[in-house]
Amino acid sequence: MTFTVAIVGRPNVGKSTLFNRLVGKRLAIVDDTPGVTRDRREGDGGIGNMKFRVIDTAGLEDADDTSLEGRMRRQTEQALADAHVALFLFDARAGITPIDEHFAGWLRVGKTPVILVANKCEGRGGEAGRMEAFALGMGEPLPFSAEHGEGLSELYDALLEYADAAALEDDGDGFVDSGIESDDALIDERPLQLAIVGRPNVGKSTLVNRLIGEDRMLTGPEPGITRDSITVAWTVPWQGREREIRLVDTAGLRRKARVAEKLETLSALDTLNTIRFAQVVALVLDAGQLLEKQDLTIARQVIEEGRALIIVVNKWDAAEDRQKVMNQISDRLQTSLTQVRGINVVFLSALTGRGVDKLLPAVLETFQIWNSRIPTGELNRWLEATTDAHPPPMGRGGRRIRINYITQPNTRPPSFVFFSSRAEELPESYLRYLSNALRDDFGLDGTPLRLHGKKAKNPYAKEN
């Protein structure tokens, strides 16, 4: 087994920078503004051949338990409880502050072992502050620079005993060689990437907590609590076996005109990046504010990226005229998202749990359609019948356009290429006819389709 490392410390000491350094990717948003991280973020990290799980936490602040800062601290407390060892980070250039001293006392009486890390020690600029940290009574402060990667070998040595302990517990060697996942692995065996997106305060984090059955995500009445996209592993029983899903909770997306702060811009970019790497995207709506312009903008972004889309109507318990709401959604989808018909819509209450059991079947059904592949022979029989029923229009010179052949080169989303000597002359209206016929005849509802024309080669044309 690998072991778990939690990164803790007051705000703005470089915890997220260290997290990104250890996981080898820019997963956490990093900015000079204190308190950027609010939820705890997890990732697979390592130093050399030592592999471990890393948890990035919110900055430790002394605050009332009911406040946002107090709820953030509870998330950090849970991260510490889950960890084998904690890295207590402080800013060596700023020296030891009263809040560092306060939480050092808290960490000393805890059960989780702590390694004291003096960050921002590049160029020996933080040596004086590092010396101050001896007074905390937590051993020798390890000189480090998360920004420049200095001190990794020393951190490796400090973590070695926890790797060895994990190895003994697992009766293994404590190290996990990095492997490359085979492209031939079955799609059903790979974790499904499910992104939860929507406007601020529609209940995305509450929904994630309800699905996994614990208060993993920070929630509250304040809009815009979530800033980073946070991935949570979720394993569910499905068709007699375990199905692994990676739930990604994202920051709320507002209209660009309302996005003023730098951090909100970074959060929005992080959310859009999450959409690009997702497989299924659940767009969460508030039952009292249905499919507003911003919701439709998000839906179109999902479709343009070729992701599978489902609509989740949250706070269904608070809806007054439910039939009216259902009719409004149906009408709006038909008029505003004509490029994708038959999108799955799930009505639920994340707060009470009512209807949440309908979400997983909708996600997996949509995912299966998104992965659909149609045999070439069946496709071409369909093409012949479809073009006979509604032939392509006349092209230039009064000659009818003929489509010779169609194939499906890709799935995710289903993508089709047809061959015609005059493919560029087919109007958009006829391409829509073919797309709608594909959707109706092969059950491809609720997923974007890609349909491209390719000019067929003339076998009698002379080659230069």
Coordinates of C-alpha atoms in Angstrom, one line a residue, residues 39-346:
D39 CA -11.7 22.3 -0.2
R40 CA -9.1 19.6 0.4
R41 CA -7.7 18.3 -2.9
E42 CA -6.1 14.8 -3.3
G43 CA -3.7 13.5 -5.9
D44 CA -1.2 10.7 -6.6
G45 CA 2.3 12.1 -6.0
G46 CA 5.8 11.0 -5.3
I47 CA 9.5 11.8 -5.1
G48 CA 11.6 9.6 -7.3
N49 CA 10.5 6.0 -6.8
M50 CA 8.6 6.8 -3.6
K51 CA 4.9 7.0 -4.4
F52 CA 2.2 8.3 -2.0
R53 CA -1.2 10.0 -1.8
V54 CA -1.1 13.8 -1.3
I55 CA -3.8 16.0 0.3
D56 CA -3.7 19.8 -0.2
T57 CA -5.7 21.6 2.5
A58 CA -7.1 25.0 3.2
G59 CA -5.1 27.5 5.2
L60 CA -5.4 27.0 9.0
E61 CA -7.2 30.0 10.6
D62 CA -8.5 30.5 14.1
A63 CA -12.2 31.0 13.5
D64 CA -15.6 30.2 14.8
D65 CA -16.7 26.6 13.9
T66 CA -19.9 27.9 12.1
S67 CA -18.1 30.3 9.9
L68 CA -16.7 29.5 6.4
E69 CA -13.2 29.5 7.8
G70 CA -14.3 27.2 10.6
R71 CA -15.8 24.7 8.2
M72 CA -12.6 24.9 6.1
R73 CA -10.6 24.0 9.2
R74 CA -12.8 20.9 9.8
Q75 CA -11.9 19.7 6.3
T76 CA -8.3 20.1 7.3
E77 CA -8.9 18.2 10.5
Q78 CA -10.4 15.3 8.4
A79 CA -7.4 15.4 6.1
L80 CA -5.0 15.0 9.1
A81 CA -7.1 12.1 10.4
D82 CA -6.8 10.3 7.1
A83 CA -3.0 11.0 6.7
H84 CA 0.0 8.9 7.8
V85 CA 2.1 12.0 8.1
A86 CA 1.6 15.8 7.8
L87 CA 3.9 18.4 6.3
F88 CA 3.5 21.6 8.4
L89 CA 4.5 24.3 6.0
F90 CA 5.5 27.8 7.0
D91 CA 6.9 30.8 5.2
A92 CA 10.6 31.1 6.2
R93 CA 11.0 34.5 4.7
A94 CA 8.1 35.9 6.8
G95 CA 9.3 34.0 9.9
I96 CA 7.1 32.4 12.6
T97 CA 3.8 34.2 13.1
P98 CA 1.4 33.9 16.1
I99 CA -1.0 31.7 14.0
D100 CA 1.9 29.4 13.1
E101 CA 2.6 29.0 16.9
H102 CA -1.1 28.5 17.6
F103 CA -1.5 25.6 15.2
A104 CA 1.9 24.1 16.0
G105 CA 0.6 23.6 19.5
W106 CA -2.6 22.0 18.0
L107 CA -0.5 19.7 15.8
R108 CA 1.8 18.7 18.6
V109 CA -1.0 17.1 20.6
G110 CA -2.5 15.3 17.6
K111 CA -1.9 11.7 16.7
T112 CA -0.6 12.4 13.2
P113 CA 3.2 12.7 12.9
V114 CA 4.4 16.0 11.6
I115 CA 7.4 17.1 9.5
L116 CA 8.2 20.8 9.8
V117 CA 8.9 22.3 6.3
A118 CA 10.4 25.8 5.9
N119 CA 9.2 26.9 2.5
K120 CA 10.7 29.8 0.4
C121 CA 14.3 29.0 1.4
E122 CA 15.8 29.4 -2.0
G123 CA 19.0 31.4 -2.0
R124 CA 19.2 31.0 1.8
G125 CA 16.8 34.0 2.0
G126 CA 14.7 32.3 4.6
E127 CA 17.5 31.0 6.8
A128 CA 16.7 33.4 9.7
G129 CA 13.0 32.4 9.7
R130 CA 14.0 28.7 9.5
M131 CA 16.1 29.1 12.7
E132 CA 13.1 30.7 14.5
A133 CA 11.1 27.6 13.9
F134 CA 13.2 25.5 16.3
A135 CA 11.2 27.3 19.0
L136 CA 8.1 25.4 17.9
G137 CA 9.4 22.2 19.4
M138 CA 8.7 20.1 16.3
G139 CA 12.3 19.1 15.5
E140 CA 14.6 20.5 12.8
P141 CA 12.8 22.6 10.1
L142 CA 13.5 21.1 6.6
P143 CA 14.8 23.9 4.2
F144 CA 12.7 23.8 1.1
S145 CA 11.5 25.7 -2.0
A146 CA 8.2 24.5 -3.5
E147 CA 8.5 27.0 -6.3
H148 CA 11.9 25.8 -7.4
G149 CA 11.9 22.2 -6.2
E150 CA 14.9 22.6 -3.9
G151 CA 15.0 20.3 -0.9
L152 CA 13.2 17.3 -2.5
S153 CA 16.0 14.9 -1.6
E154 CA 15.8 16.0 2.1
L155 CA 12.0 15.6 2.0
Y156 CA 12.5 12.1 0.5
D157 CA 14.7 11.1 3.4
A158 CA 12.2 12.5 5.9
L159 CA 9.3 10.5 4.4
L160 CA 11.3 7.3 4.1
E161 CA 10.3 5.9 7.4
Y162 CA 6.6 6.3 6.5
A163 CA 7.1 4.5 3.2
D164 CA 8.9 1.7 5.0
A165 CA 6.0 1.4 7.6
A166 CA 3.5 1.2 4.7
A167 CA 5.6 -1.4 3.1
L168 CA 5.7 -3.6 6.2
E169 CA 1.9 -3.2 6.6
D170 CA 1.4 -4.3 3.0
D171 CA 4.3 -6.9 3.1
G172 CA 5.7 -5.2 0.0
D173 CA 8.6 -3.0 -0.8
G174 CA 6.9 0.4 -0.2
F175 CA 7.5 1.6 -3.7
V176 CA 5.2 1.6 -6.7
D177 CA 6.6 1.7 -10.1
S178 CA 4.9 4.1 -12.4
G179 CA 3.0 2.2 -15.1
I180 CA 1.3 3.2 -18.4
E181 CA -2.3 2.2 -18.8
S182 CA -2.9 0.1 -21.9
D183 CA -4.9 1.7 -24.6
D184 CA -6.5 -1.7 -25.1
A185 CA -8.0 -1.7 -21.7
L186 CA -11.7 -2.1 -21.7
I187 CA -13.6 1.1 -21.5
D188 CA -15.8 -0.3 -18.7
E189 CA -12.7 -1.0 -16.6
R190 CA -11.5 2.6 -16.6
P191 CA -12.8 5.1 -14.2
L192 CA -15.6 7.2 -15.6
Q193 CA -14.9 10.9 -15.4
L194 CA -18.1 12.7 -14.3
A195 CA -17.9 16.5 -14.0
I196 CA -20.5 18.4 -11.9
V197 CA -20.9 21.9 -13.4
G198 CA -23.3 24.8 -13.2
R199 CA -23.8 28.3 -11.9
P200 CA -22.8 29.3 -8.3
N201 CA -24.9 28.1 -5.4
V202 CA -27.1 25.6 -7.3
G203 CA -26.0 22.7 -5.0
K204 CA -23.1 21.1 -6.9
S205 CA -21.0 20.3 -3.8
T206 CA -24.1 19.2 -1.8
L207 CA -24.9 16.8 -4.6
V208 CA -21.3 15.4 -4.5
N209 CA -21.5 14.9 -0.7
R210 CA -24.9 13.2 -1.1
L211 CA -23.6 10.8 -3.8
I212 CA -20.5 9.7 -1.8
G213 CA -22.3 9.7 1.6
E214 CA -19.9 12.0 3.5
D215 CA -19.2 15.7 3.9
R216 CA -16.3 15.7 1.6
M217 CA -16.9 19.0 -0.1
L218 CA -17.2 22.3 1.7
T219 CA -20.8 23.6 1.5
G220 CA -22.8 26.5 2.8
P221 CA -25.1 29.4 1.9
E222 CA -22.2 31.6 0.7
P223 CA -22.1 31.5 -3.2
G224 CA -18.8 30.6 -4.8
I225 CA -17.3 28.5 -2.0
T226 CA -15.7 26.0 -4.4
R227 CA -12.8 27.5 -6.3
D228 CA -10.7 24.5 -7.4
S229 CA -12.0 21.6 -9.4
I230 CA -11.9 18.8 -6.8
T231 CA -11.8 15.1 -7.9
V232 CA -13.3 12.4 -5.6
A233 CA -13.1 8.7 -6.2
W234 CA -16.5 7.0 -6.0
T235 CA -17.1 3.3 -6.3
V236 CA -20.6 2.0 -6.9
P237 CA -22.1 -1.4 -7.4
W238 CA -23.3 -1.8 -11.0
Q239 CA -24.6 -4.9 -12.8
G240 CA -23.0 -7.3 -10.4
R241 CA -19.6 -5.6 -10.1
E242 CA -17.8 -2.5 -8.8
R243 CA -17.8 0.6 -11.1
E244 CA -15.3 3.3 -10.4
I245 CA -16.3 6.9 -11.0
R246 CA -14.2 10.0 -10.6
L247 CA -16.5 12.8 -9.5
V248 CA -15.2 16.3 -10.2
D249 CA -16.9 19.1 -8.3
T250 CA -16.2 22.5 -10.0
A251 CA -16.4 26.2 -9.3
G252 CA -19.7 27.9 -10.4
L253 CA -19.6 29.5 -13.8
R254 CA -21.0 33.0 -14.1
R255 CA -21.4 35.3 -17.2
K256 CA -18.1 36.8 -18.3
A257 CA -19.4 40.3 -17.6
R258 CA -19.8 39.4 -13.9
V259 CA -16.4 37.7 -13.6
A260 CA -14.3 40.5 -12.1
E261 CA -11.8 39.0 -9.7
K262 CA -8.7 37.3 -10.8
L263 CA -9.4 34.2 -8.7
E264 CA -12.8 33.8 -10.2
T265 CA -11.3 34.0 -13.6
L266 CA -8.8 31.2 -12.7
S267 CA -11.6 29.1 -11.2
A268 CA -13.7 29.5 -14.4
L269 CA -10.7 28.4 -16.6
D270 CA -10.2 25.5 -14.2
T271 CA -13.8 24.4 -14.7
L272 CA -13.7 24.7 -18.5
N273 CA -10.5 22.6 -18.4
T274 CA -12.4 20.0 -16.4
I275 CA -15.1 19.9 -19.0
R276 CA -12.6 19.2 -21.7
F277 CA -11.2 16.2 -19.8
A278 CA -14.6 14.8 -18.6
Q279 CA -16.6 12.1 -20.3
V280 CA -20.0 12.9 -18.9
V281 CA -20.9 16.3 -17.7
A282 CA -23.9 16.9 -15.3
L283 CA -25.2 20.4 -15.6
V284 CA -26.9 21.2 -12.3
L285 CA -29.8 23.7 -12.3
D286 CA -31.8 25.3 -9.6
A287 CA -35.4 24.3 -9.9
G288 CA -36.4 27.9 -9.2
Q289 CA -34.1 29.4 -11.9
L290 CA -34.3 27.1 -14.9
L291 CA -32.1 27.1 -18.0
E292 CA -31.1 30.7 -17.9
K293 CA -28.8 32.2 -20.6
Q294 CA -25.6 31.1 -18.6
D295 CA -26.9 27.6 -18.2
L296 CA -27.4 27.3 -22.0
T297 CA -23.9 28.8 -22.6
I298 CA -22.4 26.1 -20.3
A299 CA -24.5 23.4 -22.1
R300 CA -23.2 24.5 -25.5
Q301 CA -19.6 24.5 -24.3
V302 CA -20.1 20.9 -23.2
I303 CA -21.5 19.9 -26.5
E304 CA -18.8 21.8 -28.5
E305 CA -16.2 19.8 -26.6
G306 CA -17.9 16.6 -27.6
R307 CA -18.8 15.6 -24.0
A308 CA -21.9 13.6 -23.0
L309 CA -24.4 15.9 -21.3
I310 CA -27.1 15.3 -18.7
I311 CA -29.3 17.9 -17.0
V312 CA -29.8 17.7 -13.2
V313 CA -32.6 19.8 -11.8
N314 CA -31.7 20.3 -8.1
K315 CA -33.9 21.6 -5.2
W316 CA -36.8 19.7 -6.7
D317 CA -38.4 19.5 -3.2
A318 CA -38.8 23.3 -3.3
A319 CA -40.5 23.5 -6.7
E320 CA -44.0 24.7 -6.5
D321 CA -45.5 23.8 -9.9
R322 CA -43.5 20.7 -11.0
Q323 CA -45.4 20.0 -14.2
K324 CA -44.8 23.6 -15.3
V325 CA -41.1 23.3 -14.6
M326 CA -40.8 20.1 -16.6
N327 CA -42.6 21.6 -19.5
Q328 CA -40.4 24.7 -19.4
I329 CA -37.2 22.6 -19.5
S330 CA -38.5 20.4 -22.4
D331 CA -39.5 23.5 -24.4
R332 CA -36.2 25.3 -23.8
L333 CA -34.1 22.2 -24.7
Q334 CA -36.0 21.8 -28.0
T335 CA -35.6 25.4 -29.0
S336 CA -32.2 26.3 -27.6
L337 CA -30.2 23.0 -27.9
T338 CA -31.4 21.7 -31.2
Q339 CA -28.0 20.2 -32.0
V340 CA -28.4 17.5 -29.3
R341 CA -31.9 15.9 -28.9
G342 CA -33.1 13.6 -26.1
I343 CA -30.8 14.9 -23.3
N344 CA -31.4 13.0 -20.1
V345 CA -33.0 15.1 -17.4
V346 CA -32.9 14.1 -13.7

